[in-house]
Amino acid sequence: MKTIADLTAIRQTLADRIALRRDHGYKPGAAAPKEKLYSSHVMVCAGTGCVAGKAYDIIKEFNKHVDAYGLKDDVSVVQTGCFGLCAVGPIVIVYPEGIFYSMVEVSDVEEITREHLKGGNVVKRKVYGESICDDGHYLPLDEVGFYKKQMRLSLRNCGVINPDSIDEYIATDGYLALERCLTDKKPSDVIDEIKASGLRGRGGAGFSTGMKWQFAANAVSPDGQKYIACNADEGDPGAFMDRSILEGDPHVIIEAMAIAAYAVGANFGYVYVRAEYPIAMMRLQKAIDDARAYGLLGKNILGTGFDFDMKIKPGAGAFVCGEETALIRSIEGSRGEPRPRPPFPAVAGIFGKPTVLNNVETYACIPRILMNGAEWFNAIGTDKSKGTKVFAFAGKINNIGLVEIPMGITLREVVYEIGGGIPGGKAFKAAQTGGPSGGCIPAQHLDTPIDFESLTGLGAMMGSGGLVIMDEDNCMVDIAKFFLEFTVDESCGKCPPCRIGTKRMYEILEKITQGNGELEDIDRLESLAKSIQASALCGLGQTAPNPVLSTIKYFRDEYEAHCRDKKCPAKACSAMANYFIDQEKCKRCTLCVRACPVNAITGKVKEEHILDQSKCIKCGACVPACKFNAIYVE
C-alpha cells in the first residue's frame, strides 16, 4: 500500500528518466538533458503492429548485445507503446539523441548497438528518411512531418513510458489527478470541471461527458450501487485507437475511471475489451494488479476512505456490443442486443443501476483536464468541439498509422501533411470517417474542418476515429457495398429494419455491381436507407445506411454509370470488367496462362497469348500475375 508521500517520492526519483525521453532530440543551443539512471534509452515500439514485426525478439536482441558490449549500466532497453507511424514499424527511437530508426529487423540490432550505442555513430541506413535534414542533421520527433501538426494528449505517454511499469506512469504525474480529486475536490467540483472543459464523448455521437456524469451523480440507486464502465470494444474496420492507448498507457484508464467513480458515487467498474486484443488485455490486467497492490484500487484508496475496484470483461467480438445498451447486456451475461432508450444507462445501466459509460479515448482525456484545468482543454479545438481527436489512418495513404490532432484541422492537412498523401501520386477521391456507421467525404470537401458539426453536416460522422482513404482506383458503389456487407454480417437481428432492411440494401448493391442494376434501384436504395434511419432500434442500425446515402449524394454519377452504361468508371467491379492483353507489352512468358483458373488464356512461351472473352470469368487473377502490365481492363 502506497501513501501520497510514496507517490511523490517515485515522481521525484524517476522524473529525469522520463524527461530524457520527452526532449525529442537535441536542439541547437539547448543544454543537454541531465544524465541520470541511464545515459541512453532505447525505446522499442511493442504495439500490436510492431509485435507482429518481431518487436519482442528485437528487445531480447538489444538486451543481449547491450550486455555483450558492456553497456548494461549505461543503456536501458524499454518496451513502449505505439509511436503512431505504423507504416514504418518496427520502430526504435534512441534518446537523448532522438534518433528515429524505422523498419528495424532483428539482424539490425547488433549494428545499432555497436555503432550507435557503443561508438556514437548513427546507423544512417536505418534512420527514418524524413527525419534527416539536407545538412545531415536529424530532426527532433516533433518536427518530423508526420508529427509536426499533431497534439498528443490522449496518446501523451504512448512511446514514452513502459506500459508495464506503474512507477513510470506515476513519474509522468500519473495518479496525481486522482490524488488531488480525493484530497482537494468535492465530487461536484470534478463534474463541474469536466463540464466546463467541453469534453464530448469520443466514441460516436459526441455527447457531453460532464453532463453524462451529472446525470449519473443525480440518479438514485436504492442500495447505493452505481457502476463505471469503459467501452473498449473497438469494432470498426481499420480502427485501433483504443487498443493503442490500452497497450501503451493502461494506467490512464484506471485513473480516469477511479476519478469518474468518485465524481458520481460508484465503487466498481468494468472495462469491456474485445478478446481479439490479447496484448491490450494482458497489459491492462497487469496495470490493474499493480494499481491494486499499490492501494490505488480497492478499499480506502490513498487513505481517503474512497473505495473503487474494477475488472476486465472480455467481449466476443460482436460489433453491436459497441452500442452502449448491448454492451451493458453483455457485461450482465446476456446476449449482446440493444434495448430502447430511455432509460439511459446513466439512470439504469448495468444490472439496472446508474452507470457511467465512456470509451477509452474519452477517459484518457480526464486526468490531463483535471491536472491542467478546464480552460486549458477548452482553448484547444473549435467552438463546439474541444480538445483533440485520435484517428487511425487506413487505406490509400502513405503514412498508415495513428494520429492525434486538434479539432478543427482540415481534412486536407490530415491527408497530405500528416498522412503523406496518396501512394503513387494518385488523386484523392474520398475519405470514410466513422467506420461502417460513417459516411464518405469527397475531394471537393477536403478543406472541411474536422469536428463533430462539420462532419455531420456532410453526412458523415466522427465516430470512434477510423479514417479510411480512397483514391481514383476505388469504386464508391463497391465501397458502400463493402461497409454495408460488414453491417449486415454484424447485425444482432433484433429489429426488422436493421435485420431485413440492410440485407435488402446489400442485395440491391450486389445487383448493381454485378452489372444488373437499373436506374430505379438508386431511388430504391435511398428510400430504404431513409426508412431504416428512421426506424431502427439502436444507433448502429440507424447509421448503417450512411455509407450508401453519402456515396449516392456525392458520387451519384458512378451509380448511374453502373446502372445505365453497365460500366464501373473505376474499373474495380470485376463483373463489369473486360480483360485484354496488350500484345506490344506481352513478353510471351505464360505467367498469365498459368494463373488463369479456367484456361481462358492460351499460348506457349514465345508465342502470342490469346484471351477468350467467352471463357473469362472476370476473376482478375491474370492482372497481378503479369509482371509487365500487359493486361488491362476496360
Short mmCIF file of C-alpha atoms in Angstrom, two decimals, residues 113-584:
data_model
loop_
_atom_site.label_atom_id
_atom_site.label_comp_id
_atom_site.label_asym_id
_atom_site.label_seq_id
_atom_site.Cartn_x
_atom_site.Cartn_y
_atom_site.Cartn_z
CA THR A 113 24.32 -1.42 -30.56
CA ARG A 114 27.91 -1.49 -31.79
CA GLU A 115 27.90 1.63 -33.93
CA HIS A 116 25.44 3.91 -32.17
CA LEU A 117 25.19 2.89 -28.51
CA LYS A 118 28.86 1.92 -28.19
CA GLY A 119 30.55 4.05 -30.83
CA GLY A 120 28.30 7.11 -31.01
CA ASN A 121 27.79 6.79 -34.77
CA VAL A 122 24.24 6.80 -36.10
CA VAL A 123 23.38 3.88 -38.39
CA LYS A 124 22.08 6.08 -41.21
CA ARG A 125 20.71 3.30 -43.39
CA LYS A 126 18.03 2.52 -40.79
CA VAL A 127 17.09 6.10 -39.90
CA TYR A 128 13.59 7.17 -40.97
CA GLY A 129 14.27 9.22 -44.09
CA GLU A 130 12.02 12.19 -43.29
CA SER A 131 13.85 12.78 -40.02
CA ILE A 132 17.13 13.54 -41.83
CA CYS A 133 17.73 17.16 -42.86
CA ASP A 134 19.55 18.18 -46.05
CA ASP A 135 22.56 19.27 -43.98
CA GLY A 136 22.79 15.87 -42.34
CA HIS A 137 21.24 16.83 -39.02
CA TYR A 138 18.41 14.80 -37.51
CA LEU A 139 15.05 16.35 -36.77
CA PRO A 140 13.52 16.02 -33.31
CA LEU A 141 10.48 13.75 -33.42
CA ASP A 142 8.00 16.62 -33.04
CA GLU A 143 9.41 18.31 -36.15
CA VAL A 144 9.08 15.31 -38.46
CA GLY A 145 6.23 15.87 -40.95
CA PHE A 146 4.03 13.10 -39.56
CA TYR A 147 4.19 14.53 -36.04
CA LYS A 148 4.52 18.25 -36.74
CA LYS A 149 0.80 19.12 -36.64
CA GLN A 150 -0.15 16.55 -34.07
CA MET A 151 -1.03 17.31 -30.45
CA ARG A 152 -0.64 14.13 -28.44
CA LEU A 153 -2.82 14.41 -25.34
CA SER A 154 -4.66 11.08 -25.18
CA LEU A 155 -1.51 9.46 -26.64
CA ARG A 156 0.79 11.51 -24.42
CA ASN A 157 2.54 8.55 -22.82
CA CYS A 158 2.44 6.14 -25.77
CA GLY A 159 6.02 5.70 -26.92
CA VAL A 160 7.35 7.41 -23.79
CA ILE A 161 6.80 5.03 -20.88
CA ASN A 162 6.92 1.30 -20.33
CA PRO A 163 3.22 0.38 -20.07
CA ASP A 164 4.08 -2.47 -17.71
CA SER A 165 5.68 -0.08 -15.19
CA ILE A 166 3.33 1.61 -12.73
CA ASP A 167 6.27 3.63 -11.44
CA GLU A 168 6.92 5.13 -14.86
CA TYR A 169 3.27 6.11 -15.14
CA ILE A 170 3.43 7.73 -11.71
CA ALA A 171 6.58 9.58 -12.82
CA THR A 172 4.55 11.28 -15.60
CA ASP A 173 2.27 12.73 -12.89
CA GLY A 174 0.16 9.59 -13.07
CA TYR A 175 -2.47 9.25 -10.33
CA LEU A 176 -1.78 12.86 -9.29
CA ALA A 177 -5.15 13.97 -10.71
CA LEU A 178 -6.88 11.23 -8.68
CA GLU A 179 -4.91 12.22 -5.60
CA ARG A 180 -5.97 15.87 -5.94
CA CYS A 181 -9.61 14.94 -6.53
CA LEU A 182 -9.73 12.77 -3.41
CA THR A 183 -7.99 15.32 -1.20
CA ASP A 184 -8.93 18.75 -2.60
CA LYS A 185 -12.17 18.46 -4.58
CA LYS A 186 -15.75 17.56 -3.88
CA PRO A 187 -17.41 15.17 -6.37
CA SER A 188 -19.48 18.06 -7.71
CA ASP A 189 -16.27 20.06 -8.31
CA VAL A 190 -14.91 17.28 -10.51
CA ILE A 191 -18.10 17.14 -12.58
CA ASP A 192 -18.16 20.92 -12.94
CA GLU A 193 -14.57 20.87 -14.22
CA ILE A 194 -15.34 18.23 -16.83
CA LYS A 195 -18.46 20.10 -17.93
CA ALA A 196 -16.53 23.36 -18.20
CA SER A 197 -13.84 21.68 -20.32
CA GLY A 198 -16.33 20.96 -23.11
CA LEU A 199 -15.16 17.34 -23.40
CA ARG A 200 -17.50 15.31 -25.60
CA GLY A 201 -17.57 11.54 -25.88
CA ARG A 202 -15.01 10.22 -28.36
CA GLY A 203 -16.91 7.04 -29.18
CA GLY A 204 -19.68 8.16 -31.51
CA ALA A 205 -22.34 10.83 -31.08
CA GLY A 206 -20.17 13.24 -29.10
CA PHE A 207 -22.44 13.72 -26.08
CA SER A 208 -21.17 15.95 -23.26
CA THR A 209 -19.10 13.84 -20.87
CA GLY A 210 -19.73 16.17 -17.93
CA MET A 211 -23.49 16.05 -18.46
CA LYS A 212 -23.43 12.26 -18.61
CA TRP A 213 -21.57 12.19 -15.29
CA GLN A 214 -24.01 14.71 -13.83
CA PHE A 215 -26.99 12.52 -14.75
CA ALA A 216 -25.37 9.50 -13.10
CA ALA A 217 -24.49 11.51 -10.00
CA ASN A 218 -28.09 12.72 -9.69
CA ALA A 219 -29.59 9.27 -10.30
CA VAL A 220 -30.88 7.48 -7.22
CA SER A 221 -29.99 3.84 -6.58
CA PRO A 222 -31.97 2.24 -3.74
CA ASP A 223 -28.96 0.27 -2.48
CA GLY A 224 -26.44 2.98 -3.39
CA GLN A 225 -24.77 0.85 -6.05
CA LYS A 226 -23.50 2.61 -9.17
CA TYR A 227 -21.06 1.47 -11.86
CA ILE A 228 -18.36 2.87 -14.14
CA ALA A 229 -17.80 1.16 -17.49
CA CYS A 230 -15.27 1.60 -20.27
CA ASN A 231 -16.16 0.73 -23.85
CA ALA A 232 -13.04 -0.79 -25.45
CA ASP A 233 -14.99 -2.92 -27.90
CA GLU A 234 -13.48 -1.11 -30.89
CA GLY A 235 -15.04 -2.93 -33.84
CA ASP A 236 -14.78 -0.53 -36.81
CA PRO A 237 -12.73 -1.91 -39.72
CA GLY A 238 -9.28 -0.30 -39.66
CA ALA A 239 -9.69 1.25 -36.20
CA PHE A 240 -7.10 0.73 -33.46
CA MET A 241 -7.18 3.91 -31.37
CA ASP A 242 -8.46 2.42 -28.13
CA ARG A 243 -6.27 -0.65 -28.50
CA SER A 244 -3.14 1.50 -28.78
CA ILE A 245 -3.98 3.51 -25.67
CA LEU A 246 -4.60 0.35 -23.65
CA GLU A 247 -1.35 -1.15 -24.93
CA GLY A 248 0.74 1.96 -24.37
CA ASP A 249 -0.79 3.68 -21.33
CA PRO A 250 -3.21 1.38 -19.46
CA HIS A 251 -2.96 3.18 -16.12
CA VAL A 252 -4.56 6.33 -17.55
CA ILE A 253 -7.81 4.38 -17.96
CA ILE A 254 -7.67 3.07 -14.40
CA GLU A 255 -7.04 6.55 -13.02
CA ALA A 256 -9.78 8.15 -15.11
CA MET A 257 -12.36 5.52 -14.17
CA ALA A 258 -11.50 5.95 -10.49
CA ILE A 259 -12.00 9.71 -10.86
CA ALA A 260 -15.36 9.14 -12.56
CA ALA A 261 -16.37 6.76 -9.75
CA TYR A 262 -15.51 9.38 -7.13
CA ALA A 263 -17.47 12.02 -9.04
CA VAL A 264 -20.70 10.03 -9.35
CA GLY A 265 -20.56 7.86 -6.24
CA ALA A 266 -19.68 4.50 -7.79
CA ASN A 267 -17.44 1.82 -6.32
CA PHE A 268 -16.94 -0.73 -9.11
CA GLY A 269 -16.04 -0.63 -12.78
CA TYR A 270 -15.83 -2.83 -15.87
CA VAL A 271 -13.57 -2.48 -18.89
CA TYR A 272 -15.25 -4.22 -21.81
CA VAL A 273 -12.41 -5.28 -24.15
CA ARG A 274 -12.81 -7.42 -27.24
CA ALA A 275 -10.93 -10.70 -26.82
CA GLU A 276 -9.11 -10.10 -30.14
CA TYR A 277 -6.92 -7.61 -28.22
CA PRO A 278 -4.71 -10.02 -26.21
CA ILE A 279 -1.80 -7.59 -25.73
CA ALA A 280 -4.12 -4.82 -24.55
CA MET A 281 -5.87 -7.18 -22.14
CA MET A 282 -2.58 -8.51 -20.79
CA ARG A 283 -1.15 -5.05 -20.11
CA LEU A 284 -4.38 -3.73 -18.67
CA GLN A 285 -4.65 -6.70 -16.32
CA LYS A 286 -1.09 -6.15 -15.12
CA ALA A 287 -1.88 -2.47 -14.59
CA ILE A 288 -4.98 -3.37 -12.56
CA ASP A 289 -2.98 -5.83 -10.45
CA ASP A 290 -0.20 -3.29 -9.85
CA ALA A 291 -2.64 -0.49 -9.01
CA ARG A 292 -4.38 -2.78 -6.55
CA ALA A 293 -1.03 -3.72 -4.96
CA TYR A 294 -0.18 -0.01 -4.58
CA GLY A 295 -3.53 0.68 -2.95
CA LEU A 296 -4.75 2.73 -5.91
CA LEU A 297 -7.64 0.30 -6.38
CA GLY A 298 -9.62 -1.39 -3.67
CA LYS A 299 -10.54 -0.18 -0.20
CA ASN A 300 -9.60 3.17 1.34
CA ILE A 301 -7.59 4.46 -1.65
CA LEU A 302 -4.68 6.68 -0.51
CA GLY A 303 -6.17 6.68 2.99
CA THR A 304 -9.08 8.87 1.93
CA GLY A 305 -11.91 6.43 2.65
CA PHE A 306 -12.77 6.13 -1.05
CA ASP A 307 -13.35 2.59 -2.35
CA PHE A 308 -13.17 1.58 -6.00
CA ASP A 309 -12.22 -1.62 -7.80
CA MET A 310 -12.58 -2.88 -11.34
CA LYS A 311 -12.24 -5.88 -13.64
CA ILE A 312 -11.89 -6.70 -17.33
CA LYS A 313 -14.89 -8.14 -19.14
CA PRO A 314 -13.75 -9.82 -22.40
CA GLY A 315 -16.07 -9.37 -25.36
CA ALA A 316 -16.62 -11.98 -28.06
CA GLY A 317 -16.13 -9.54 -30.93
CA ALA A 318 -19.74 -8.64 -31.74
CA PHE A 319 -19.80 -5.25 -33.47
CA VAL A 320 -23.19 -4.45 -31.95
CA CYS A 321 -21.65 -4.56 -28.48
CA GLY A 322 -20.07 -1.22 -29.27
CA GLU A 323 -23.60 0.16 -28.73
CA GLU A 324 -23.92 1.04 -25.06
CA THR A 325 -27.05 -0.89 -24.13
CA ALA A 326 -25.87 -4.01 -25.98
CA LEU A 327 -22.51 -3.73 -24.22
CA ILE A 328 -24.26 -3.49 -20.86
CA ARG A 329 -26.32 -6.61 -21.56
CA SER A 330 -23.12 -8.47 -22.49
CA ILE A 331 -21.47 -7.41 -19.22
CA GLU A 332 -24.52 -8.76 -17.40
CA GLY A 333 -24.03 -12.12 -19.10
CA SER A 334 -26.88 -11.86 -21.61
CA ARG A 335 -26.85 -11.85 -25.40
CA GLY A 336 -25.48 -8.54 -26.65
CA GLU A 337 -28.60 -6.84 -28.00
CA PRO A 338 -29.60 -3.18 -27.72
CA ARG A 339 -32.71 -2.06 -25.87
CA PRO A 340 -34.85 1.04 -26.34
CA ARG A 341 -33.82 4.24 -24.60
CA PRO A 342 -34.83 5.90 -22.30
CA PRO A 343 -34.00 4.95 -19.66
CA PHE A 344 -30.40 5.81 -20.47
CA PRO A 345 -27.51 3.96 -18.79
CA ALA A 346 -26.78 6.96 -16.54
CA VAL A 347 -30.13 6.21 -14.89
CA ALA A 348 -30.50 2.45 -15.42
CA GLY A 349 -27.39 0.72 -16.72
CA ILE A 350 -25.50 -2.37 -15.52
CA PHE A 351 -27.88 -4.59 -13.52
CA GLY A 352 -30.34 -1.70 -13.62
CA LYS A 353 -28.03 0.59 -11.65
CA PRO A 354 -26.87 4.10 -12.67
CA THR A 355 -23.83 3.66 -14.91
CA VAL A 356 -21.28 5.97 -16.49
CA LEU A 357 -20.12 4.51 -19.81
CA ASN A 358 -17.39 6.23 -21.85
CA ASN A 359 -14.88 4.89 -24.33
CA VAL A 360 -11.11 4.58 -23.87
CA GLU A 361 -10.14 7.82 -25.59
CA THR A 362 -12.66 9.85 -23.59
CA TYR A 363 -11.27 8.53 -20.31
CA ALA A 364 -7.70 9.19 -21.49
CA CYS A 365 -8.51 12.93 -21.56
CA ILE A 366 -9.77 13.09 -17.96
CA PRO A 367 -6.53 13.19 -15.89
CA ARG A 368 -4.95 15.87 -18.11
CA ILE A 369 -8.06 18.06 -17.89
CA LEU A 370 -8.03 17.87 -14.11
CA MET A 371 -4.28 18.49 -13.97
CA ASN A 372 -4.23 21.45 -16.35
CA GLY A 373 -7.72 22.86 -15.84
CA ALA A 374 -10.86 23.15 -17.92
CA GLU A 375 -9.71 26.41 -19.54
CA TRP A 376 -6.60 24.72 -20.91
CA PHE A 377 -8.61 21.99 -22.63
CA ASN A 378 -11.33 24.42 -23.67
CA ALA A 379 -8.75 26.50 -25.55
CA ILE A 380 -7.91 23.58 -27.87
CA GLY A 381 -10.13 22.81 -30.84
CA THR A 382 -13.19 24.68 -32.10
CA ASP A 383 -16.12 26.45 -30.50
CA LYS A 384 -18.25 23.31 -30.12
CA SER A 385 -15.63 20.58 -30.49
CA LYS A 386 -12.98 20.92 -27.80
CA GLY A 387 -9.65 19.18 -27.45
CA THR A 388 -8.05 16.65 -29.75
CA LYS A 389 -9.17 13.54 -31.62
CA VAL A 390 -7.26 10.34 -32.33
CA PHE A 391 -7.63 8.86 -35.82
CA ALA A 392 -6.43 5.60 -37.30
CA PHE A 393 -5.28 6.01 -40.91
CA ALA A 394 -6.01 3.13 -43.27
CA GLY A 395 -6.49 2.59 -46.98
CA LYS A 396 -4.77 4.54 -49.77
CA ILE A 397 -2.44 6.76 -47.73
CA ASN A 398 1.33 6.71 -47.34
CA ASN A 399 1.61 7.16 -43.58
CA ILE A 400 -0.67 4.44 -42.32
CA GLY A 401 -0.87 4.71 -38.56
CA LEU A 402 -2.27 6.52 -35.56
CA VAL A 403 -2.51 10.32 -35.23
CA GLU A 404 -3.90 12.76 -32.69
CA ILE A 405 -4.88 16.17 -33.97
CA PRO A 406 -6.53 19.28 -32.53
CA MET A 407 -10.18 19.57 -33.55
CA GLY A 408 -10.64 21.99 -36.42
CA ILE A 409 -7.66 20.96 -38.54
CA THR A 410 -8.74 20.36 -42.13
CA LEU A 411 -9.03 17.04 -43.88
CA ARG A 412 -6.51 18.26 -46.47
CA GLU A 413 -3.90 18.87 -43.78
CA VAL A 414 -4.54 15.45 -42.30
CA VAL A 415 -4.30 13.60 -45.61
CA TYR A 416 -1.40 15.44 -47.24
CA GLU A 417 0.71 16.93 -44.43
CA ILE A 418 0.32 14.30 -41.73
CA GLY A 419 -0.70 11.33 -43.85
CA GLY A 420 1.93 11.98 -46.53
CA GLY A 421 -0.55 11.95 -49.42
CA ILE A 422 -1.75 9.17 -51.68
CA PRO A 423 0.63 6.37 -52.82
CA GLY A 424 1.86 6.63 -56.38
CA GLY A 425 0.80 10.26 -56.65
CA LYS A 426 -2.77 9.22 -57.41
CA ALA A 427 -5.72 11.52 -56.83
CA PHE A 428 -7.59 11.62 -53.53
CA LYS A 429 -11.19 10.55 -54.08
CA ALA A 430 -12.87 10.25 -50.69
CA ALA A 431 -12.39 9.62 -47.00
CA GLN A 432 -14.67 7.39 -44.97
CA THR A 433 -14.92 8.64 -41.38
CA GLY A 434 -16.69 6.91 -38.54
CA GLY A 435 -16.35 3.37 -39.82
CA PRO A 436 -19.36 1.42 -41.20
CA SER A 437 -21.67 3.91 -39.48
CA GLY A 438 -19.97 6.91 -41.05
CA GLY A 439 -20.03 8.48 -44.47
CA CYS A 440 -17.76 9.34 -47.36
CA ILE A 441 -16.31 12.84 -47.72
CA PRO A 442 -15.41 13.67 -51.36
CA ALA A 443 -12.46 15.66 -52.69
CA GLN A 444 -14.45 18.89 -53.01
CA HIS A 445 -14.69 18.97 -49.22
CA LEU A 446 -11.01 18.42 -48.49
CA ASP A 447 -10.83 21.79 -46.73
CA THR A 448 -13.57 20.88 -44.27
CA PRO A 449 -12.53 21.28 -40.62
CA ILE A 450 -12.57 18.01 -38.73
CA ASP A 451 -15.04 18.48 -35.89
CA PHE A 452 -18.36 16.98 -34.84
CA GLU A 453 -20.63 19.53 -36.53
CA SER A 454 -18.73 19.80 -39.83
CA LEU A 455 -18.60 16.05 -40.40
CA THR A 456 -22.26 15.59 -39.51
CA GLY A 457 -23.17 18.37 -41.91
CA LEU A 458 -21.53 16.43 -44.74
CA GLY A 459 -23.47 13.26 -43.99
CA ALA A 460 -20.51 11.64 -42.22
CA MET A 461 -19.69 11.41 -38.52
CA MET A 462 -16.71 11.49 -36.18
CA GLY A 463 -17.44 8.07 -34.77
CA SER A 464 -14.66 6.41 -32.87
CA GLY A 465 -12.00 7.71 -35.26
CA GLY A 466 -11.42 5.34 -38.15
CA LEU A 467 -10.28 7.21 -41.29
CA VAL A 468 -10.19 5.16 -44.49
CA ILE A 469 -8.75 6.94 -47.54
CA MET A 470 -9.81 6.09 -51.10
CA ASP A 471 -8.10 7.08 -54.35
CA GLU A 472 -9.11 7.27 -58.01
CA ASP A 473 -9.00 3.48 -58.36
CA ASN A 474 -11.74 2.91 -55.78
CA CYS A 475 -15.33 2.37 -56.90
CA MET A 476 -17.62 4.18 -54.48
CA VAL A 477 -20.51 1.80 -55.15
CA ASP A 478 -18.26 -1.08 -54.22
CA ILE A 479 -17.06 0.81 -51.12
CA ALA A 480 -20.65 1.30 -49.98
CA LYS A 481 -21.29 -2.41 -50.56
CA PHE A 482 -18.18 -3.32 -48.54
CA PHE A 483 -19.27 -1.36 -45.46
CA LEU A 484 -22.88 -2.49 -45.73
CA GLU A 485 -21.80 -6.12 -46.01
CA PHE A 486 -19.99 -5.67 -42.70
CA THR A 487 -23.09 -4.17 -41.09
CA VAL A 488 -25.34 -6.94 -42.40
CA ASP A 489 -22.97 -9.57 -41.04
CA GLU A 490 -22.72 -7.84 -37.64
CA SER A 491 -26.41 -7.00 -37.16
CA CYS A 492 -27.74 -8.51 -33.95
CA GLY A 493 -31.02 -9.21 -35.76
CA LYS A 494 -33.27 -7.87 -33.02
CA CYS A 495 -35.14 -5.26 -35.08
CA PRO A 496 -36.55 -5.83 -38.61
CA PRO A 497 -35.31 -2.52 -40.10
CA CYS A 498 -31.70 -3.50 -39.48
CA ARG A 499 -32.05 -7.27 -39.86
CA ILE A 500 -34.10 -7.18 -43.06
CA GLY A 501 -33.64 -3.67 -44.41
CA THR A 502 -29.84 -3.66 -44.56
CA LYS A 503 -29.91 -7.09 -46.20
CA ARG A 504 -32.23 -5.78 -48.93
CA MET A 505 -29.93 -2.77 -49.42
CA TYR A 506 -26.95 -5.07 -49.77
CA GLU A 507 -28.79 -7.19 -52.36
CA ILE A 508 -29.50 -4.08 -54.44
CA LEU A 509 -25.84 -3.03 -54.27
CA GLU A 510 -24.79 -6.54 -55.23
CA LYS A 511 -27.14 -6.39 -58.21
CA ILE A 512 -25.70 -3.03 -59.30
CA THR A 513 -22.05 -4.08 -59.02
CA GLN A 514 -22.79 -7.27 -60.95
CA GLY A 515 -23.96 -5.17 -63.89
CA ASN A 516 -27.66 -5.94 -63.47
CA GLY A 517 -28.75 -2.69 -61.88
CA GLU A 518 -31.47 -0.32 -63.06
CA LEU A 519 -31.67 3.44 -62.52
CA GLU A 520 -34.73 2.86 -60.33
CA ASP A 521 -32.52 0.86 -57.94
CA ILE A 522 -30.78 4.06 -56.86
CA ASP A 523 -34.08 5.57 -55.74
CA ARG A 524 -34.99 2.32 -54.02
CA LEU A 525 -31.72 2.42 -52.09
CA GLU A 526 -32.30 5.99 -50.94
CA SER A 527 -35.86 5.30 -49.86
CA LEU A 528 -34.93 2.14 -47.98
CA ALA A 529 -31.94 3.82 -46.33
CA LYS A 530 -34.05 6.69 -45.00
CA SER A 531 -36.67 4.28 -43.67
CA ILE A 532 -34.01 2.33 -41.78
CA GLN A 533 -32.53 5.53 -40.37
CA ALA A 534 -35.94 6.49 -39.00
CA SER A 535 -37.00 3.13 -37.59
CA ALA A 536 -34.01 1.02 -36.48
CA LEU A 537 -33.82 0.33 -32.76
CA CYS A 538 -30.27 1.42 -31.96
CA GLY A 539 -27.69 3.90 -33.16
CA LEU A 540 -25.81 1.26 -35.15
CA GLY A 541 -28.88 0.35 -37.18
CA GLN A 542 -29.86 3.98 -37.63
CA THR A 543 -26.44 4.90 -39.01
CA ALA A 544 -25.87 1.76 -41.10
CA PRO A 545 -27.21 3.44 -44.29
CA ASN A 546 -24.78 6.37 -44.01
CA PRO A 547 -22.13 4.99 -46.41
CA VAL A 548 -24.81 4.36 -49.05
CA LEU A 549 -26.52 7.73 -48.66
CA SER A 550 -23.27 9.69 -48.68
CA THR A 551 -21.90 7.90 -51.75
CA ILE A 552 -25.18 8.42 -53.62
CA LYS A 553 -25.10 12.08 -52.63
CA TYR A 554 -21.55 12.75 -53.81
CA PHE A 555 -20.98 10.01 -56.41
CA ARG A 556 -24.40 9.50 -58.00
CA ASP A 557 -22.76 9.57 -61.43
CA GLU A 558 -20.92 6.33 -60.56
CA TYR A 559 -24.18 4.65 -59.55
CA GLU A 560 -25.78 5.80 -62.81
CA ALA A 561 -22.83 4.56 -64.88
CA HIS A 562 -23.19 1.12 -63.29
CA CYS A 563 -26.93 1.00 -63.90
CA ARG A 564 -27.28 2.79 -67.23
CA ASP A 565 -23.99 2.10 -69.02
CA LYS A 566 -23.15 -1.19 -67.29
CA LYS A 567 -19.66 0.15 -66.62
CA CYS A 568 -17.63 0.74 -63.50
CA PRO A 569 -15.78 4.06 -64.02
CA ALA A 570 -13.04 2.98 -61.59
CA LYS A 571 -12.76 -0.44 -63.29
CA ALA A 572 -12.95 -2.02 -59.85
CA CYS A 573 -16.10 -4.12 -60.21
CA SER A 574 -14.75 -7.28 -61.82
CA ALA A 575 -18.17 -8.50 -63.02
CA MET A 576 -18.42 -5.43 -65.27
CA ALA A 577 -14.84 -5.53 -66.49
CA ASN A 578 -13.40 -6.88 -69.71
CA TYR A 579 -9.78 -8.01 -69.68
CA PHE A 580 -7.46 -7.63 -72.66
CA ILE A 581 -3.83 -8.42 -73.45
CA ASP A 582 -1.64 -5.63 -74.83
CA GLN A 583 0.37 -7.59 -77.39
CA GLU A 584 3.09 -4.94 -77.55
#
